[in-house]
Amino acid sequence: MQKAKYVHSVFESIADEYDRMNNVISFGSHVAWRNYTMKQLNVKPGDKCIDVACGTCDWTISLARAVGSNGQVVGLDFSQNMLDVGAYKVSKEGLGGTIKLVNGDAMKLPYEDNTFDFATIGFALRNVPDVQTVLNEMARVVKPGGKVVSLEVSKPPFIPYRKLFYLYFYNVLPMIAKMVVDKYEQYAWLPQSLTNFPDSKELAGMFQKAGLDPVQVKLFLGGVSALHIGTKK
């Protein structure tokens, strides 16, 4: 659990700059990727969703807008500092009645089987102690026919492009973080978290292992980011 402790300390310390750096890191593309994902999901008014490792609640808020006042969205994260930033944004959007924020563990979701219509995780799956365990948990808490969704940094399949991306992600990104928010070590960790993370094909196999079939995969910008949508049998 050493990884869990370290990751927790990283996110506690970068909570205030997280949104700003997300825009810098992805050149604002993460918003377009999430908007595309929401269109694919077709979340309906009255649906019940859980946004796992919700961070500062950008996706949580998008889901809440989609489910409306008759729906419910849980935003779960293990970093209270991230949740505090998220709670401010939720309050500003007037969505406190729809969103419930929970300090909890993605490896052991505190919900019954077959509770939610959607379970999402955005740019956080590579930071969990065990990817398969988290996918299994997300699959467990969605209803049959419900969807488990991951939007995550990935490894471009075209090797020369992958090397170029790694050069940016591993070497340039931490230097940008140092200049913009004076945080080097924390942002050096984020690229390293990709090193042992499965590529998009391997991750699709893990979705299937969790009992999700079919699994749709969409690559963005040549595979620097990947969307996986799995339907629970």
Short mmCIF file of C-alpha atoms in Angstrom, two decimals:
data_model
loop_
_atom_site.label_atom_id
_atom_site.label_comp_id
_atom_site.label_asym_id
_atom_site.label_seq_id
_atom_site.Cartn_x
_atom_site.Cartn_y
_atom_site.Cartn_z
CA MET A 1 0.00 0.00 0.00
CA GLN A 2 3.06 2.24 -0.26
CA LYS A 3 1.83 3.50 -3.65
CA ALA A 4 -1.57 4.43 -2.19
CA LYS A 5 0.05 6.49 0.57
CA TYR A 6 2.37 8.30 -1.82
CA VAL A 7 -0.37 9.02 -4.37
CA HIS A 8 -2.58 10.31 -1.56
CA SER A 9 0.14 12.75 -0.45
CA VAL A 10 0.65 13.92 -4.06
CA PHE A 11 -3.01 14.73 -4.63
CA GLU A 12 -3.46 16.33 -1.21
CA SER A 13 -0.60 18.70 -2.08
CA ILE A 14 -1.64 19.62 -5.65
CA ALA A 15 -5.40 20.03 -5.10
CA ASP A 16 -5.42 23.82 -5.41
CA GLU A 17 -3.46 23.82 -8.69
CA TYR A 18 -4.99 20.64 -10.14
CA ASP A 19 -7.54 22.24 -12.49
CA ARG A 20 -5.09 24.84 -13.77
CA MET A 21 -2.43 22.23 -14.49
CA ASN A 22 -4.93 19.91 -16.20
CA ASN A 23 -5.55 22.63 -18.75
CA VAL A 24 -1.82 23.21 -19.21
CA ILE A 25 -0.92 19.51 -19.46
CA SER A 26 -3.56 18.61 -22.05
CA PHE A 27 -3.66 22.00 -23.80
CA GLY A 28 -7.34 22.11 -22.79
CA SER A 29 -8.13 18.88 -24.68
CA HIS A 30 -9.42 17.05 -21.58
CA VAL A 31 -12.63 19.13 -21.73
CA ALA A 32 -13.32 18.09 -25.35
CA TRP A 33 -12.56 14.43 -24.51
CA ARG A 34 -15.00 14.51 -21.61
CA ASN A 35 -17.69 16.23 -23.70
CA TYR A 36 -17.28 13.55 -26.40
CA THR A 37 -17.58 10.85 -23.74
CA MET A 38 -20.76 12.33 -22.28
CA LYS A 39 -22.36 12.32 -25.75
CA GLN A 40 -21.48 8.63 -26.17
CA LEU A 41 -22.91 7.71 -22.77
CA ASN A 42 -26.33 9.29 -23.25
CA VAL A 43 -26.88 9.74 -19.50
CA LYS A 44 -30.60 10.34 -18.92
CA PRO A 45 -32.54 12.44 -16.40
CA GLY A 46 -33.14 10.38 -13.25
CA ASP A 47 -30.07 8.16 -13.72
CA LYS A 48 -27.80 7.29 -10.81
CA CYS A 49 -24.02 7.64 -11.31
CA ILE A 50 -20.80 7.28 -9.35
CA ASP A 51 -17.69 9.21 -10.37
CA VAL A 52 -14.81 7.23 -8.83
CA ALA A 53 -11.64 9.14 -7.89
CA CYS A 54 -13.62 12.25 -8.79
CA GLY A 55 -10.87 14.70 -7.82
CA THR A 56 -12.10 18.28 -8.16
CA CYS A 57 -15.43 17.12 -9.60
CA ASP A 58 -15.40 18.31 -13.23
CA TRP A 59 -16.87 15.04 -14.50
CA THR A 60 -19.10 14.74 -11.42
CA ILE A 61 -20.65 18.11 -12.32
CA SER A 62 -21.15 17.08 -15.99
CA LEU A 63 -22.94 13.93 -14.83
CA ALA A 64 -25.12 15.92 -12.41
CA ARG A 65 -26.23 18.26 -15.17
CA ALA A 66 -27.21 15.22 -17.26
CA VAL A 67 -29.17 13.36 -14.54
CA GLY A 68 -31.06 16.49 -13.45
CA SER A 69 -32.85 17.10 -10.18
CA ASN A 70 -34.43 13.61 -10.16
CA GLY A 71 -31.07 11.87 -10.55
CA GLN A 72 -28.20 11.32 -8.17
CA VAL A 73 -24.41 11.48 -8.54
CA VAL A 74 -21.84 10.29 -6.02
CA GLY A 75 -18.36 11.80 -6.29
CA LEU A 76 -15.90 9.58 -4.42
CA ASP A 77 -12.24 10.37 -3.75
CA PHE A 78 -9.63 9.51 -1.11
CA SER A 79 -8.18 13.05 -1.04
CA GLN A 80 -10.16 15.40 1.18
CA ASN A 81 -8.31 18.42 -0.22
CA MET A 82 -9.43 17.50 -3.75
CA LEU A 83 -13.00 16.99 -2.50
CA ASP A 84 -12.92 20.39 -0.78
CA VAL A 85 -12.02 22.08 -4.09
CA GLY A 86 -14.76 20.01 -5.75
CA ALA A 87 -17.33 20.93 -3.08
CA TYR A 88 -16.73 24.63 -3.74
CA LYS A 89 -17.34 24.11 -7.48
CA VAL A 90 -20.45 21.97 -6.83
CA SER A 91 -21.87 24.68 -4.55
CA LYS A 92 -21.10 27.39 -7.10
CA GLU A 93 -23.00 25.39 -9.75
CA GLY A 94 -25.96 24.96 -7.38
CA LEU A 95 -25.78 21.16 -7.66
CA GLY A 96 -25.51 20.31 -3.96
CA GLY A 97 -28.92 18.59 -4.03
CA THR A 98 -27.87 16.21 -6.83
CA ILE A 99 -24.23 15.49 -5.89
CA LYS A 100 -23.06 13.69 -2.78
CA LEU A 101 -19.30 13.83 -2.14
CA VAL A 102 -17.75 10.90 -0.28
CA ASN A 103 -14.22 10.41 1.04
CA GLY A 104 -13.74 6.76 0.14
CA ASP A 105 -11.56 4.04 -1.37
CA ALA A 106 -11.85 3.14 -5.08
CA MET A 107 -10.57 -0.36 -4.19
CA LYS A 108 -13.55 -0.97 -1.91
CA LEU A 109 -16.60 1.04 -2.93
CA PRO A 110 -19.06 1.45 -0.03
CA TYR A 111 -22.13 0.54 -2.09
CA GLU A 112 -24.32 -2.50 -2.75
CA ASP A 113 -24.13 -4.51 -5.97
CA ASN A 114 -26.20 -3.18 -8.91
CA THR A 115 -26.70 0.34 -7.48
CA PHE A 116 -25.69 2.69 -10.32
CA ASP A 117 -26.46 3.16 -14.02
CA PHE A 118 -22.94 4.51 -14.70
CA ALA A 119 -19.57 4.32 -12.97
CA THR A 120 -16.91 6.67 -14.33
CA ILE A 121 -13.24 7.30 -13.61
CA GLY A 122 -11.33 10.14 -15.25
CA PHE A 123 -7.53 10.37 -15.38
CA ALA A 124 -7.17 8.42 -12.14
CA LEU A 125 -7.15 4.71 -13.00
CA ARG A 126 -3.39 4.69 -13.51
CA ASN A 127 -2.93 6.02 -9.95
CA VAL A 128 -4.80 3.26 -8.10
CA PRO A 129 -2.94 0.43 -6.29
CA ASP A 130 -4.59 -2.29 -8.42
CA VAL A 131 -6.38 -1.51 -11.69
CA GLN A 132 -8.25 -4.82 -11.94
CA THR A 133 -9.62 -4.53 -8.40
CA VAL A 134 -11.00 -1.05 -9.12
CA LEU A 135 -12.58 -2.18 -12.41
CA ASN A 136 -14.11 -5.18 -10.63
CA GLU A 137 -15.56 -2.86 -7.97
CA MET A 138 -16.95 -0.44 -10.55
CA ALA A 139 -18.52 -3.34 -12.45
CA ARG A 140 -19.97 -4.73 -9.22
CA VAL A 141 -21.81 -1.53 -8.28
CA VAL A 142 -23.38 -0.89 -11.71
CA LYS A 143 -26.65 -2.52 -12.69
CA PRO A 144 -26.80 -5.16 -15.44
CA GLY A 145 -26.80 -3.17 -18.69
CA GLY A 146 -25.07 -0.30 -16.89
CA LYS A 147 -21.75 1.12 -18.04
CA VAL A 148 -18.25 1.36 -16.58
CA VAL A 149 -16.26 4.19 -18.18
CA SER A 150 -12.58 5.17 -18.05
CA LEU A 151 -11.01 8.21 -19.65
CA GLU A 152 -7.25 8.03 -19.16
CA VAL A 153 -3.83 8.95 -20.45
CA SER A 154 -2.60 6.10 -22.64
CA LYS A 155 0.33 4.81 -24.68
CA PRO A 156 0.18 5.70 -28.40
CA PRO A 157 0.33 2.48 -30.48
CA PHE A 158 2.63 4.04 -33.13
CA ILE A 159 6.05 3.63 -31.50
CA PRO A 160 7.85 6.74 -32.90
CA TYR A 161 4.89 8.88 -31.78
CA ARG A 162 4.88 7.12 -28.41
CA LYS A 163 8.55 8.04 -27.90
CA LEU A 164 7.80 11.68 -28.75
CA PHE A 165 4.85 11.71 -26.34
CA TYR A 166 6.99 10.14 -23.59
CA LEU A 167 9.61 12.83 -24.12
CA TYR A 168 6.95 15.48 -23.44
CA PHE A 169 5.21 13.61 -20.64
CA TYR A 170 8.30 12.50 -18.71
CA ASN A 171 10.71 15.38 -19.32
CA VAL A 172 8.91 18.53 -20.41
CA LEU A 173 5.75 18.28 -18.26
CA PRO A 174 7.49 18.32 -14.85
CA MET A 175 9.49 21.37 -15.94
CA ILE A 176 6.27 23.15 -16.97
CA ALA A 177 4.76 22.30 -13.57
CA LYS A 178 7.85 23.72 -11.86
CA MET A 179 7.45 26.99 -13.78
CA VAL A 180 3.66 27.31 -13.54
CA VAL A 181 2.87 26.10 -10.00
CA ASP A 182 6.33 25.46 -8.49
CA LYS A 183 5.65 21.72 -8.06
CA TYR A 184 8.24 19.47 -9.71
CA GLU A 185 8.30 16.16 -7.82
CA GLN A 186 4.51 15.78 -7.73
CA TYR A 187 4.20 16.27 -11.48
CA ALA A 188 7.18 14.02 -12.15
CA TRP A 189 5.15 11.28 -10.43
CA LEU A 190 2.14 11.61 -12.75
CA PRO A 191 4.07 10.56 -15.91
CA GLN A 192 5.79 7.75 -14.00
CA SER A 193 2.34 6.39 -13.12
CA LEU A 194 1.89 5.61 -16.83
CA THR A 195 4.99 3.38 -17.00
CA ASN A 196 3.38 0.21 -15.63
CA PHE A 197 -0.15 1.07 -16.73
CA PRO A 198 -1.66 -1.22 -19.42
CA ASP A 199 -2.04 0.07 -22.97
CA SER A 200 -5.52 0.49 -24.47
CA LYS A 201 -5.75 -3.13 -25.71
CA GLU A 202 -4.63 -4.61 -22.39
CA LEU A 203 -7.04 -2.36 -20.53
CA ALA A 204 -9.92 -3.52 -22.76
CA GLY A 205 -9.03 -7.09 -21.75
CA MET A 206 -9.17 -6.10 -18.07
CA PHE A 207 -12.62 -4.56 -18.63
CA GLN A 208 -13.76 -7.91 -20.07
CA LYS A 209 -12.23 -9.77 -17.14
CA ALA A 210 -14.39 -7.59 -14.86
CA GLY A 211 -17.50 -8.93 -16.64
CA LEU A 212 -17.94 -6.04 -19.06
CA ASP A 213 -18.83 -6.88 -22.65
CA PRO A 214 -18.83 -5.36 -25.20
CA VAL A 215 -16.00 -2.90 -24.55
CA GLN A 216 -15.76 0.15 -26.83
CA VAL A 217 -12.35 1.83 -27.17
CA LYS A 218 -11.70 5.27 -28.63
CA LEU A 219 -8.22 6.79 -28.93
CA PHE A 220 -7.70 10.56 -28.87
CA LEU A 221 -4.78 12.42 -30.50
CA GLY A 222 -3.22 9.21 -31.80
CA GLY A 223 -3.54 7.41 -28.48
CA VAL A 224 -2.20 9.87 -25.89
CA SER A 225 -5.59 9.45 -24.25
CA ALA A 226 -8.04 6.54 -24.41
CA LEU A 227 -11.73 6.12 -23.67
CA HIS A 228 -13.03 2.69 -22.60
CA ILE A 229 -16.76 2.01 -22.19
CA GLY A 230 -17.78 -1.42 -20.92
CA THR A 231 -21.35 -2.67 -20.53
CA LYS A 232 -22.19 -4.98 -17.63
CA LYS A 233 -23.69 -8.27 -18.76
#
